[in-house]
Each structure stands twice: as structure tokens, then as C-alpha cells.
Tab-separated table of C-alpha atoms in Angstrom:
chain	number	residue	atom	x	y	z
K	166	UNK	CA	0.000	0.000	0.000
K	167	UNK	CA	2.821	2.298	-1.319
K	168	UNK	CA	0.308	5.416	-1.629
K	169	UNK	CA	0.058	5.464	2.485
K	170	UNK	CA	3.480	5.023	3.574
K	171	UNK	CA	4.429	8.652	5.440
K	172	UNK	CA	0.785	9.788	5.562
K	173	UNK	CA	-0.622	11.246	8.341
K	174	UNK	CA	-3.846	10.222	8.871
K	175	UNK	CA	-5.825	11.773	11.657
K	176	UNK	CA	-8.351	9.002	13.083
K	177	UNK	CA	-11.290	10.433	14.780
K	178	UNK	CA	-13.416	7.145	16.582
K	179	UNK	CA	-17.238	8.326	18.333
K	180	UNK	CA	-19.200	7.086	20.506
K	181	UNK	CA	-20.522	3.793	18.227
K	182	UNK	CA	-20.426	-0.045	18.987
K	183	UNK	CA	-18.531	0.103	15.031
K	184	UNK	CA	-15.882	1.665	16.851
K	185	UNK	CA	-14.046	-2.071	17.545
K	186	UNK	CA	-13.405	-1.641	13.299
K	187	UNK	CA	-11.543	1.622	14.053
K	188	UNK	CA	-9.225	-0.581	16.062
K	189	UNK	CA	-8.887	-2.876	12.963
K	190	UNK	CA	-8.179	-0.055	10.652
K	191	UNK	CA	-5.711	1.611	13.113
K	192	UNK	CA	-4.037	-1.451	12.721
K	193	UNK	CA	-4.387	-1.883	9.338
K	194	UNK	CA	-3.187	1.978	8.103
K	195	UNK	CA	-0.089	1.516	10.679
K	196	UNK	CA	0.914	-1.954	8.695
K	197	UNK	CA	0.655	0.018	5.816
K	198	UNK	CA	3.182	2.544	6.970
K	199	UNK	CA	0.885	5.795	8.132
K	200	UNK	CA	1.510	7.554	10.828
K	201	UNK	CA	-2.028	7.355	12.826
K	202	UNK	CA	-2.840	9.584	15.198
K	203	UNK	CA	-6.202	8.651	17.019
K	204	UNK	CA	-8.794	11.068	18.828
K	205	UNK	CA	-11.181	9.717	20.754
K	206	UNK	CA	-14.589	11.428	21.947
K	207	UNK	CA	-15.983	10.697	25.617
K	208	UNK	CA	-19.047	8.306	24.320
K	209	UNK	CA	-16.154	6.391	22.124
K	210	UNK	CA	-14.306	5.400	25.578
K	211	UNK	CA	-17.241	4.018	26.492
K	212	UNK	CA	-17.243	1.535	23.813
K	213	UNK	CA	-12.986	1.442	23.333
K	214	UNK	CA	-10.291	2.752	25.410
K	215	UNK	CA	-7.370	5.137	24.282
K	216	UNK	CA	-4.690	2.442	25.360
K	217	UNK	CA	-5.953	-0.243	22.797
K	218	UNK	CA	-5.133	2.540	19.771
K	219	UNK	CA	-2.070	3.460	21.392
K	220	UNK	CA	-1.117	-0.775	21.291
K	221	UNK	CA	-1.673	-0.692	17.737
K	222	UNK	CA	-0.534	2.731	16.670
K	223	UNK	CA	2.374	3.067	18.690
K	224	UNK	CA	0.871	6.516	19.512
K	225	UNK	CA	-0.643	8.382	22.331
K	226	UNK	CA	-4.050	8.585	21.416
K	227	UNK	CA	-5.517	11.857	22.340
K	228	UNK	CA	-8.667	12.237	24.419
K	229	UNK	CA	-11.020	15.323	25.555
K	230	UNK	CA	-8.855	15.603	28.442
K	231	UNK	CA	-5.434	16.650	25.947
K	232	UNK	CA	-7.866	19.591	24.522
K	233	UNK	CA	-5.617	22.626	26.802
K	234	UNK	CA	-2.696	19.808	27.281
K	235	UNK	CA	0.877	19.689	27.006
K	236	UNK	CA	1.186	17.925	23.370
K	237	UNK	CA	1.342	21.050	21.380
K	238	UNK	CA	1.221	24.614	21.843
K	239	UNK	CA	-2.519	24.229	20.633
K	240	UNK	CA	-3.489	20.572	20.392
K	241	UNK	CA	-6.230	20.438	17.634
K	242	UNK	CA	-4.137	23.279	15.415
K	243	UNK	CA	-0.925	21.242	15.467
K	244	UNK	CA	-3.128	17.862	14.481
K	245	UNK	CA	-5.572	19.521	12.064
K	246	UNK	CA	-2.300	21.327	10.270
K	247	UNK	CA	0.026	17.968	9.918
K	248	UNK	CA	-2.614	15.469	8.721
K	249	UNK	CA	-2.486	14.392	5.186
K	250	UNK	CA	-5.950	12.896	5.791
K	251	UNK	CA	-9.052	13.515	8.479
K	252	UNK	CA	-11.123	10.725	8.679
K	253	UNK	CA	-13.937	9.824	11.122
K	254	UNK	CA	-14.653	6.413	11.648
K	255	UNK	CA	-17.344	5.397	12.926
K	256	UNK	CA	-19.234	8.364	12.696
K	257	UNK	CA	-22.308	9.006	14.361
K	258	UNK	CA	-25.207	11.094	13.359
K	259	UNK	CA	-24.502	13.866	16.422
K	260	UNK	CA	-20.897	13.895	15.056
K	261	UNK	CA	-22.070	14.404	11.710
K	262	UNK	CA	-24.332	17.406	12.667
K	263	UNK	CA	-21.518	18.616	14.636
K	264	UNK	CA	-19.322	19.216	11.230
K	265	UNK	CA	-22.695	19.710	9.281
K	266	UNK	CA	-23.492	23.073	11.628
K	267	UNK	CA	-19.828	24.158	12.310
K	268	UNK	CA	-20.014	23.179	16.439
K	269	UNK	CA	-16.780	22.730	18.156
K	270	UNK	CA	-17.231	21.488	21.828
K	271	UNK	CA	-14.794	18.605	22.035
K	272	UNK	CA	-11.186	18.317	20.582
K	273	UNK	CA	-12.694	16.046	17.422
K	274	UNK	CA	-14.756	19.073	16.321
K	275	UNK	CA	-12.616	21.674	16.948
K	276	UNK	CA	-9.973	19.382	15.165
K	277	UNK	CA	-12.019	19.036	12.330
K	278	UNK	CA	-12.838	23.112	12.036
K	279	UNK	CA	-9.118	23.521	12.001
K	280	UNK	CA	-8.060	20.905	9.508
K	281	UNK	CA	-6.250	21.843	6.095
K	282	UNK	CA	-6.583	18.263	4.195
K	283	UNK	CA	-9.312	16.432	2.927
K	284	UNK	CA	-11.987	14.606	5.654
K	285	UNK	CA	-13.678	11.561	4.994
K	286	UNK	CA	-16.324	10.131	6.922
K	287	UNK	CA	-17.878	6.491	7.221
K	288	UNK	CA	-21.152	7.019	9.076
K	289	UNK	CA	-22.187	3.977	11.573
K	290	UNK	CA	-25.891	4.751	13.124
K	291	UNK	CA	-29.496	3.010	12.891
K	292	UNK	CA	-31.651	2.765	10.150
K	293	UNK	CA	-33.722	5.323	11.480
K	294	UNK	CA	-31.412	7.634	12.235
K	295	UNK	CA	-29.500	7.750	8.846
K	296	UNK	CA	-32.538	7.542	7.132
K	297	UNK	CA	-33.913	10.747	9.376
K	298	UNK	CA	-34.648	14.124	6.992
K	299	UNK	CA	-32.303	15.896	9.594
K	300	UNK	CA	-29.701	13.481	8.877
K	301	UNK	CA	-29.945	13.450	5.281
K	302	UNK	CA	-29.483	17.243	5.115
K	303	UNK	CA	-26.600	17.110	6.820
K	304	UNK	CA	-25.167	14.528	4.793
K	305	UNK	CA	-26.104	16.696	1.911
K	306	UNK	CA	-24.611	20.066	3.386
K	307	UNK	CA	-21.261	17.955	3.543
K	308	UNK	CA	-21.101	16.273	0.428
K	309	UNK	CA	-21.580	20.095	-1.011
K	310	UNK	CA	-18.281	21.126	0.840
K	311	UNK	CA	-16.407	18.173	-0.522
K	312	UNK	CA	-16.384	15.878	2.429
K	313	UNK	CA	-15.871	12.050	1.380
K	314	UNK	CA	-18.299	9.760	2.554
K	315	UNK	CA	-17.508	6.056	2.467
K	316	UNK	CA	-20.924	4.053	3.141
K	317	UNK	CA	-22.373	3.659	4.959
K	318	UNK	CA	-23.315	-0.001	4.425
K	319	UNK	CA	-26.317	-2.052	4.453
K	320	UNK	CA	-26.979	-4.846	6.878
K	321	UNK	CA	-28.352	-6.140	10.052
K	322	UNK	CA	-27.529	-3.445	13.061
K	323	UNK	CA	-27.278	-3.843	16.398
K	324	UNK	CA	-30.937	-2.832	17.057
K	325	UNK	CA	-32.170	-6.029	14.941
K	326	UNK	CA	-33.134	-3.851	12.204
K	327	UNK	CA	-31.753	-4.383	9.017
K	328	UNK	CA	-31.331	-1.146	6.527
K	329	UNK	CA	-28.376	1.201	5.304
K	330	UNK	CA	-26.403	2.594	8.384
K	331	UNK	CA	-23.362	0.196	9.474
K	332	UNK	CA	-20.333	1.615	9.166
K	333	UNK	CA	-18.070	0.079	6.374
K	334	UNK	CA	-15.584	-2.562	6.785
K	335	UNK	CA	-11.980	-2.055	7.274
K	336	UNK	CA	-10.501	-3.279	4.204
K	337	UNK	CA	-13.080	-1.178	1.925
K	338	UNK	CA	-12.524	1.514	4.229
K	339	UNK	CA	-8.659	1.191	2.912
K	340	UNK	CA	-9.538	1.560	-0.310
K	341	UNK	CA	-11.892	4.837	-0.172
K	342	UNK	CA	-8.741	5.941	1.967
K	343	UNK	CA	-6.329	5.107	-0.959
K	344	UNK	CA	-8.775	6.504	-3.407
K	345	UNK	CA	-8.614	10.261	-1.677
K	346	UNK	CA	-4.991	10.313	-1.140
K	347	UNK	CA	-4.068	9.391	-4.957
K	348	UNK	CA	-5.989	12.490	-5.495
K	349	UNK	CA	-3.233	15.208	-7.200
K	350	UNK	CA	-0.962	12.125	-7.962
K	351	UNK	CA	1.417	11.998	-10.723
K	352	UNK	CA	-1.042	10.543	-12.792
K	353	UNK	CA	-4.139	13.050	-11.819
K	354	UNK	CA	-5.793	13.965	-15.103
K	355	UNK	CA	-5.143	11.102	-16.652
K	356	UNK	CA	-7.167	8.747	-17.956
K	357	UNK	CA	-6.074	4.886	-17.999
K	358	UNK	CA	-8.018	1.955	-19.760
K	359	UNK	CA	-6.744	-1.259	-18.184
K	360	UNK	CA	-8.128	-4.870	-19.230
K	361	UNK	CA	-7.861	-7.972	-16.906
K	362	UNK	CA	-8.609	-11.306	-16.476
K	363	UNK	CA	-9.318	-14.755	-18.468
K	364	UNK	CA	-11.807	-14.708	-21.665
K	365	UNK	CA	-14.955	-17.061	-21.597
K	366	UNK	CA	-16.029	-18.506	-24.520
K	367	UNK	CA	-19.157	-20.213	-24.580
K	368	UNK	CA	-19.385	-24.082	-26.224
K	369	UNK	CA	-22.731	-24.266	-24.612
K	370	UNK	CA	-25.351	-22.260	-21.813
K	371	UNK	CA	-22.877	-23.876	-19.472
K	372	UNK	CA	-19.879	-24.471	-20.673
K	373	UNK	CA	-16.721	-22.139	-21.844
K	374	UNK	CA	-13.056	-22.377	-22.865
K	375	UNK	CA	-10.794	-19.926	-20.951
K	376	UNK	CA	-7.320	-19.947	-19.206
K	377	UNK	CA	-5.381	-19.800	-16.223
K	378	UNK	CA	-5.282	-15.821	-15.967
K	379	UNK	CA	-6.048	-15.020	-12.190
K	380	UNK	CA	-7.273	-11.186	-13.348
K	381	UNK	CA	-4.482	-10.424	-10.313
K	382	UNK	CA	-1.969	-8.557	-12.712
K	383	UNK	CA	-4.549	-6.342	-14.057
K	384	UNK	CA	-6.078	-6.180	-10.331
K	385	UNK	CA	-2.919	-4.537	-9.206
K	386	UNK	CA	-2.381	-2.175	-12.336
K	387	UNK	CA	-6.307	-0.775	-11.393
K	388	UNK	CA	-5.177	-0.159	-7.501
K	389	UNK	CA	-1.852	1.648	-8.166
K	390	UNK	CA	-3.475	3.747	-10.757
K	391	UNK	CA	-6.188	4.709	-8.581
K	392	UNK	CA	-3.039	5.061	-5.644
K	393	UNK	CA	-1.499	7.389	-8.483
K	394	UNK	CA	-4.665	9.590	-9.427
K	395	UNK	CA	-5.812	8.580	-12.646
K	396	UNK	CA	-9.327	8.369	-13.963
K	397	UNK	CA	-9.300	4.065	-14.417
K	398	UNK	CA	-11.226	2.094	-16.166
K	399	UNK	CA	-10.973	-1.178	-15.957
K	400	UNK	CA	-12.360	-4.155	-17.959
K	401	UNK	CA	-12.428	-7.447	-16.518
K	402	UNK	CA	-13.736	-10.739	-16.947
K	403	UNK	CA	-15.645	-12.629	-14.481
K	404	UNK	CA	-13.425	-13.139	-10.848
K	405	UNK	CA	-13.778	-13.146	-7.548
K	406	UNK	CA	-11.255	-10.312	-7.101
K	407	UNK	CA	-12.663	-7.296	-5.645
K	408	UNK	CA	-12.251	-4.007	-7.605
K	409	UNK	CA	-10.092	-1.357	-6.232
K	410	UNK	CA	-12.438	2.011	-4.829
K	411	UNK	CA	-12.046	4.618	-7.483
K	412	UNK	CA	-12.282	2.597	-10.528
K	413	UNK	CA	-14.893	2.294	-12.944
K	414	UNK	CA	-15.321	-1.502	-13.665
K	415	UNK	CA	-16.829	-3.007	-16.942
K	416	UNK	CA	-17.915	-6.766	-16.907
K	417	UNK	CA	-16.750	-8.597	-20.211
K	418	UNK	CA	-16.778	-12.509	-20.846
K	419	UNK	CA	-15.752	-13.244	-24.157
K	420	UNK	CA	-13.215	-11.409	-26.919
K	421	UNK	CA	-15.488	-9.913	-28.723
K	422	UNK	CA	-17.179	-8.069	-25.054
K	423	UNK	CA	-13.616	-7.132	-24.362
K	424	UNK	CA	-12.950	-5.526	-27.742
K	425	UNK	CA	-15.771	-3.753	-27.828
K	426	UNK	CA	-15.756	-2.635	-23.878
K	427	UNK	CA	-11.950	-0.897	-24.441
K	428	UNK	CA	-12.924	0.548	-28.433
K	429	UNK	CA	-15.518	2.084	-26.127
K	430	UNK	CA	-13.305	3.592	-22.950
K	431	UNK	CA	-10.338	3.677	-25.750
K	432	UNK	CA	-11.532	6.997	-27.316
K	433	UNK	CA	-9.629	10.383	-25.172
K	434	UNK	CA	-7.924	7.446	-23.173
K	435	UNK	CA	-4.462	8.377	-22.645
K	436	UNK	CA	-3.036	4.703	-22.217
K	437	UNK	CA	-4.431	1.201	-22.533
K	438	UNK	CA	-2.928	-1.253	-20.503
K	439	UNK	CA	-3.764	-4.451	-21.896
K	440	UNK	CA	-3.516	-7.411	-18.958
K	441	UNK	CA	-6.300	-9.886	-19.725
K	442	UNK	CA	-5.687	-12.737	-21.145
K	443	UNK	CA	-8.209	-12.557	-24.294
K	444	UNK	CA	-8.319	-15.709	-26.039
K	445	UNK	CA	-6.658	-16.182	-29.433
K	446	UNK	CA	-9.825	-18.999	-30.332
K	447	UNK	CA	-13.306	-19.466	-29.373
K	448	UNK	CA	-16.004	-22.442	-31.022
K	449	UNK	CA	-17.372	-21.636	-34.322
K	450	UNK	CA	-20.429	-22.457	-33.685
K	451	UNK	CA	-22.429	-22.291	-29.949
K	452	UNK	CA	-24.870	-25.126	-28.576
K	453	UNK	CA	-27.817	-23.488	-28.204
K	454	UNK	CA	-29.062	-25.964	-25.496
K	455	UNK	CA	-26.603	-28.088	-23.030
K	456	UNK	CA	-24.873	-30.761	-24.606
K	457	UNK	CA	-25.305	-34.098	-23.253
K	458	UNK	CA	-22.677	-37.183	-23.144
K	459	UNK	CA	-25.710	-39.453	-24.238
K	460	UNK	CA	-25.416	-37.877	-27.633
K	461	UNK	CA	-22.052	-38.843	-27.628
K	462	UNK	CA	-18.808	-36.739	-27.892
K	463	UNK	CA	-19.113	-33.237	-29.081
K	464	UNK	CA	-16.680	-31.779	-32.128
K	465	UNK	CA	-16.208	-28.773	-31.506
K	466	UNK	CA	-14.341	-26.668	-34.270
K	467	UNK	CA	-12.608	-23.318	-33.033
K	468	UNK	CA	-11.512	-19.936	-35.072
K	469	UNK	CA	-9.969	-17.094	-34.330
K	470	UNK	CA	-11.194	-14.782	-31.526
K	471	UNK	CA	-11.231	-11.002	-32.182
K	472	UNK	CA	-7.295	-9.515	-31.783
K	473	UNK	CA	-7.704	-6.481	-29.519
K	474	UNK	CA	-4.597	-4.989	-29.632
K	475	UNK	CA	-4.741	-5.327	-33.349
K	476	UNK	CA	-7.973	-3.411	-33.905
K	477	UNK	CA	-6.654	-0.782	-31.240
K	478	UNK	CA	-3.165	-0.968	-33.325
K	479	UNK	CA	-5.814	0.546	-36.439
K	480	UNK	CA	-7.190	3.040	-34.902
K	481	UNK	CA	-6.432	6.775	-35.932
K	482	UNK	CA	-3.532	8.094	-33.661
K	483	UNK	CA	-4.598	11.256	-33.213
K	484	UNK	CA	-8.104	10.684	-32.590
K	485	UNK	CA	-8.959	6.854	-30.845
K	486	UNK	CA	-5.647	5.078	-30.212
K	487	UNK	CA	-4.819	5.920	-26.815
K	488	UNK	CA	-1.400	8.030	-26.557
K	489	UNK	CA	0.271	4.867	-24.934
K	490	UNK	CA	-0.317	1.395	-25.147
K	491	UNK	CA	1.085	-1.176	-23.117
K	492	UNK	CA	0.470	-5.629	-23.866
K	493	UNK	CA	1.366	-8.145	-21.925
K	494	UNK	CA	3.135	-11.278	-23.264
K	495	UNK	CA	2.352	-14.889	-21.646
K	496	UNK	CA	4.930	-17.188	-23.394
K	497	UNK	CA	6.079	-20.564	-22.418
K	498	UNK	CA	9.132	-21.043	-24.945
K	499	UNK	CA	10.810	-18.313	-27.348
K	500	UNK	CA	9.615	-15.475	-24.561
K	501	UNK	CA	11.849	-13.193	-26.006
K	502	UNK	CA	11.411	-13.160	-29.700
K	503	UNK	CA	7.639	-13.846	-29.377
K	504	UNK	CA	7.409	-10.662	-27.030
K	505	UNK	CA	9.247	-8.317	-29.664
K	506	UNK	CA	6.906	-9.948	-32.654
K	507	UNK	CA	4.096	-8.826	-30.305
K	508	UNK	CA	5.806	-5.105	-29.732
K	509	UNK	CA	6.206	-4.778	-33.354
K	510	UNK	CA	3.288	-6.387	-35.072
K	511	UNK	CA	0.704	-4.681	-32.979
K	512	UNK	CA	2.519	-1.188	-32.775
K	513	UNK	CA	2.920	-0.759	-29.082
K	514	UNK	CA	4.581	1.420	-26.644
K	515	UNK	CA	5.652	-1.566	-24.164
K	516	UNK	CA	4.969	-5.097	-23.677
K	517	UNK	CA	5.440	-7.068	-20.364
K	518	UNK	CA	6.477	-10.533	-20.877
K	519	UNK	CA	6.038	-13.052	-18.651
K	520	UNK	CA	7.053	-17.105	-18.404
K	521	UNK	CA	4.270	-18.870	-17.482
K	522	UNK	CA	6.240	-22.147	-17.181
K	523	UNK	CA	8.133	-20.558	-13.752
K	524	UNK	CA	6.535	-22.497	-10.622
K	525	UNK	CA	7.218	-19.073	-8.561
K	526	UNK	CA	5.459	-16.689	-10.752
K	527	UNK	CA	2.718	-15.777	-12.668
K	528	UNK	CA	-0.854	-17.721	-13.115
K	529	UNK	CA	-3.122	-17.359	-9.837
K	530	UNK	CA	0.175	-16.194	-7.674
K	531	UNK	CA	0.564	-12.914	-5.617
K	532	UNK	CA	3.920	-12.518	-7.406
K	533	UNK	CA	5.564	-12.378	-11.335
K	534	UNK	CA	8.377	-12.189	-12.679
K	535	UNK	CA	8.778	-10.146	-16.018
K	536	UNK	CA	10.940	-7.864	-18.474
K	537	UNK	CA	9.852	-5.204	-20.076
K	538	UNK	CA	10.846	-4.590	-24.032
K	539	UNK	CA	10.145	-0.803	-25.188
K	540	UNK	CA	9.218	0.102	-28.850
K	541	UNK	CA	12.869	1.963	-28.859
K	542	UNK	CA	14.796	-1.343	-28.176
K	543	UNK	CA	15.669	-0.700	-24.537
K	544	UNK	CA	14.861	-3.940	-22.146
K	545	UNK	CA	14.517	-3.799	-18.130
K	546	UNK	CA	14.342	-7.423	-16.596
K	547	UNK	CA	12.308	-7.119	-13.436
K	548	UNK	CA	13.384	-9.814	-10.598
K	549	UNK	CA	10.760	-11.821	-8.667
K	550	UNK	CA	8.195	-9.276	-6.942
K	551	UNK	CA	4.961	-9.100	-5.887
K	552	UNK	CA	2.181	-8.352	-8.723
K	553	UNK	CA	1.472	-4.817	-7.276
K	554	UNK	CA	5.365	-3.745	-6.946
K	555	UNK	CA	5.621	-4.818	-10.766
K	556	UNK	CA	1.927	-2.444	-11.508
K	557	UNK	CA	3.877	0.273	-10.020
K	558	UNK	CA	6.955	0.229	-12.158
K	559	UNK	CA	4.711	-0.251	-15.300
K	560	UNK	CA	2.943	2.471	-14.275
K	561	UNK	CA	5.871	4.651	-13.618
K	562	UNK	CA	7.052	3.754	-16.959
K	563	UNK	CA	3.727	4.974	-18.936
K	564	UNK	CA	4.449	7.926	-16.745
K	565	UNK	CA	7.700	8.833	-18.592
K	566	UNK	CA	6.173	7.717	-21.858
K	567	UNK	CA	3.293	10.356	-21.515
K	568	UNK	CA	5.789	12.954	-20.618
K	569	UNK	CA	7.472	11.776	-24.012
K	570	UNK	CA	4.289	11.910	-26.093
């Protein structure tokens, strides 16, 4: 989570039975190498005491009582003026009329008046109280002065009731977090197109040919352009992966619903990064009903699927082919000349290639393995990493070709 190491987030946890998941995402930011600095309001020690965030933070975590304190010459000035991020997790629907109507009676509030970065909130109350018109105009008057709201979610509460109103989990909460702080990255403005995943195509109502592709790659590529600031789109096949927050996803199965999903997000896109793994056949013809093994063994007769990057390799430069384009290379023998047919043949910027036959790397791992060949000759063989430290570099490297376009 390279987009949070350094940051200062500023934690604010009120009075909320959610506020155990503050302790989780304490935990989770501090992991990720923020620096966390936790304010608690009086109702939140009621639920969670200050010495379980300082466990997990390895910080004093600041209580009503600091407000006039020793910590700083003024406490909520020196916090409000250092944080990269204010965020407010759980929070209630007194704390949210608190920053809806400007009131600063505890060190949270006053805090939050005299913060200079963004503030994000992830409301946790009852259905009923969300749902209340009070409530809902203050939500409104803070989503007009640019506050973040992540959730809240739906589910059952601890009233019994089951509605819209419990705070988010953790690990979403990371993302919404990662999403804010990649705003003004070195890839704001930008607009990135990024495919991932296996192709499905159908034999039958039931039945497809695909691959081994994980979607994991392309996964990674979404989250550190989102870290980085860009506008992402990204096109993926059916997985259980979990998009990052920030990006815009588009459901394809087969070549053809990938082809036509990026000549779609392709136009004004300023790179194409193209992961998935779109299949080079698919059956000629489709079963209209399931094929049973009573009528005996099937023949199935394939031909070629629609070639992406070659359609995108046709497109007008200056008006639909995205400024940069990047492919990916899955090759079990000749990796090296088959990647720089694949650079050449379908006009691209950069090509990652990969060898699918290493046991360490690659196919449904958290880790790869890869060089990179440019169009200008130049080669940079990456050593075994995880998937989103190699999404990083390729990003960084469409960074310098952008610069260069």
C-alpha cells in the first residue's frame, strides 16, 4: 500500500459499537506505513479505550482531556495542520451534525474546524437515524463542501433492524482511503483503460473455454493507478477479485465483449494497458441448449477470436488510439522473440512478458516475474516481486512515456 506510507492520517473514533473496526483499521493503516494519530470522543471510551489505539498505533491517542494539554502549543491546530488525511470512523449522526453546523465542543470538532486536508467520513448509526430528513441534510450540506463519505453499508444493526447505516468494513474503508490520497498524484488527469482477467467462450449455456489468468496482474495495475490519481477504467472478466475504490469496472466474458468494452473507454484514453488474457480462439459455432454425453462426444471446431490490440493498433492516432499502449506477453518457450513480434506487429509502446512455465510466478500467484521490451529497443528485466510492486513500475514507466508523447 505504497500510496500510504508517510501519511498522516488523523483518526477520529465516536461514541458507536462500530468503533471495535476503528481498532482494525488503526491497525491496518499503521501496517501500511501511516503515521495514525487517534482522537477519541468521551461516548467512544465508552465503547474502546485510548490504550488499545495506542497498542496498535504506537501513539498516544488523544482524548477530551489533551484539549488545553501539554502535546502542542494548541493541540487540535498542530493535528488539524500535519494530517495528510481527516477521517472519522465510525461516525455518528450527532458527530455528523456537529461538522454539518460548524459546532466545536470537544477536541474532534474543533480538530475538524481547524483541519487543512481532505476529511472523509464512514457514518455507523441506525436505520432510522441515517434515514432521518435531519440526517440526510446534513449529509447533503457535507457532500456540497467536498467531504468524502464512504458508506455507509447495508446490513443487520445492532438494534435487529436491518437497513443502510453500518459503518463500512476495514478493508473497503482502505480503499476509499487510498482513493482520496491518490488524489493530485502523478497521474491526476489522466485517464487509464486497463483490461484484466481470463476470456470465456461459450461451447454451450454452461460451458466455456478460458485460461489460467487469475485477473491479479490487471487487479494490481487498477489499484496503483487509482493510488497514483488517474481516472481508471478497468475491464475485466468474471473473478472473484474485488475491484479497487475509485475505478470504474466493466464486466466482459468473451473477446469480442472485451474488444468492444476498451474501443468504447479507448476513445480520449491516454493509455491502454492491456492485462487480460483474451483468447486467441473461441467455437465456431455455440450449442444453443446443453450438450449431453448421451449424444455422444461433441466436435467442436474453433476460429480465431477477435485480436484487440490489433484493432486498437488501427485506430487513428490522433483521434482513438490511446497516446500509450502497453500488452502483456504470456509465453512458455521463445519469450523473447515472441514478445518483440508482439511489440512490433501490434505497434505498441511496451509489452510485459512473462514465463508462465516458472513455478514461482505468474498464473493465480501474488507474485511475477517479467521484463519489459520498449518500442525503442531498450529492455529492463524485473526480478521476482509481488504483482502490485511490478503495476507500479509499469505504471511509472507509462508515466515517462506520456511525458514523451
Amino acid at each position: 500500500m505504497t500510496n500510504l506510507k508517510d501519511k498522516r492520517i488523523l483518526l477520529g473514533v465516536t461514541g458507536s459499537i462500530a468503533a471495535y473496526k476503528a481498532a482494525d483499521l488503526a491497525s491496518r493503516l499503521t501496517q501500511g506505513g501511516a503515521h495514525v494519530d487517534v482522537i477519541l470522543t468521551r461516548a467512544a471510551e465508552g465503547f474502546i479505550s485510548p490504550l488499545s489505539f495506542q497498542s496498535l498505533t504506537g501513539k498516544k491517542a488523544f482524548t477530551d482531556k489533551e484539549l488545553w494539554g501539554g502535546e502542542a502549543h494548541v493541540l487540535h491546530v498542530g493535528l488539524g495542520h500535519t494530517a495528510d488525511l481527516l477521517l472519522i470512523a465510525p461516525c455518528t449522526a450527532n458527530t455528523l451534525a456537529k461538522l454539518a453546523q460548524g459546532q466545536a465542543n470537544d477536541l474532534l470538532s474543533i480538530t475538524a474546524l481547524a483541519a487543512q486536508c481532505p476529511t472523509m467520513v464512514a457514518p455507523a448509526m441506525d436505520v432510522g437515524m441515517y434515514e432521518h430528513p435531519a440526517t440526510q441534510e446534513n449529509v447533503r450540506i457535507l457532500q456540497e463542501r467536498d467531504v468524502y463519505f464512504a458508506g455507509p453499508g447495508e446490513g443487520r444493526m445492532a438494534s435487529g433492524l436491518v437497513g443502510k447505516g453500518r459503518m463500512v468494513e476495514p478493508a473497503e474503508l482502505i480503499g476509499h482511503i487510498r482513493c482520496v490520497l491518490g488524489i493530485g498524484g502523478k497521474l491526476a488527469g489522466k485517464k487509464i483503460v486497463i483490461t484484466a482477467g481470463g476470456t470465456q467462450e461459450p461451447i454451450d449455456p454452461v460451458r466455456f473455454i478460458t485460461n489460467r489468468s487469475s485477473g491479479k496482474q490487471g487487479y494490481a495495475l487498477a489499484q496503483a493507478a487509482v493510488d497514483a490519481g488517474a481516472e481508471v477504467t478497468l475491464i475485466s472478466t468474471p473473478t472473484a477479485l474485488l475491484p479497487p475504490i475509485g475505478a470504474r469496472l466493466v464486466l466482459a466474458r468473451t473477446a469480442q465483449d472485451v474488444l468492444e468494452a476498451v474501443l468504447a473507454a479507448s476513445t480520449g484514453a491516454d493509455a491502454l494497458i492491456m492485462a487480460a488474457a483474451v483468447a486467441d480462439f473461441r467455437p465456431t459455432k455455440v450449442a444453443g441448449k446443453k450438450l449431453k454425453k448421451r449424444d455422444g462426444i461433441p466436435q467442436i471446431t474453433l476460429e480465431a477470436a477477435p485480436d484487440v490490440l490489433k484493432k486498437v493498433a488501427s485506430l487513428k492516432a490522433d483521434a482513438e488510439r490511446p497516446r500509450v499502449v502497453v500488452g502483456f506477453a504470456a509465453e512458455s518457450r521463445d519469450l523473447l522473440k515472441n514478445a518483440s513480434e508482439k511489440l512490433s506487429s501490434k505497434k505498441l509502446d511496451l509489452i510485459v512478458a512473462n514465463d508462465i512455465s516458472a513455478e514461482d510466478a505468474g498464473f493465480d500467484l501474488d507474485d511475477n516475474r517479467v521484463i519489459l521490451l520498449f518500442a525503442d529497443g531498450k529492455q529492463e528485466k524485473l526480478s521476482l516481486r509481488s504483482k502490485f510492486e511490478v503495476a507500479e513500475i509499469i505504471l511509472s514507466q507509462i508515466e515517462i512515456l506520456l511525458e514523451n508523447t
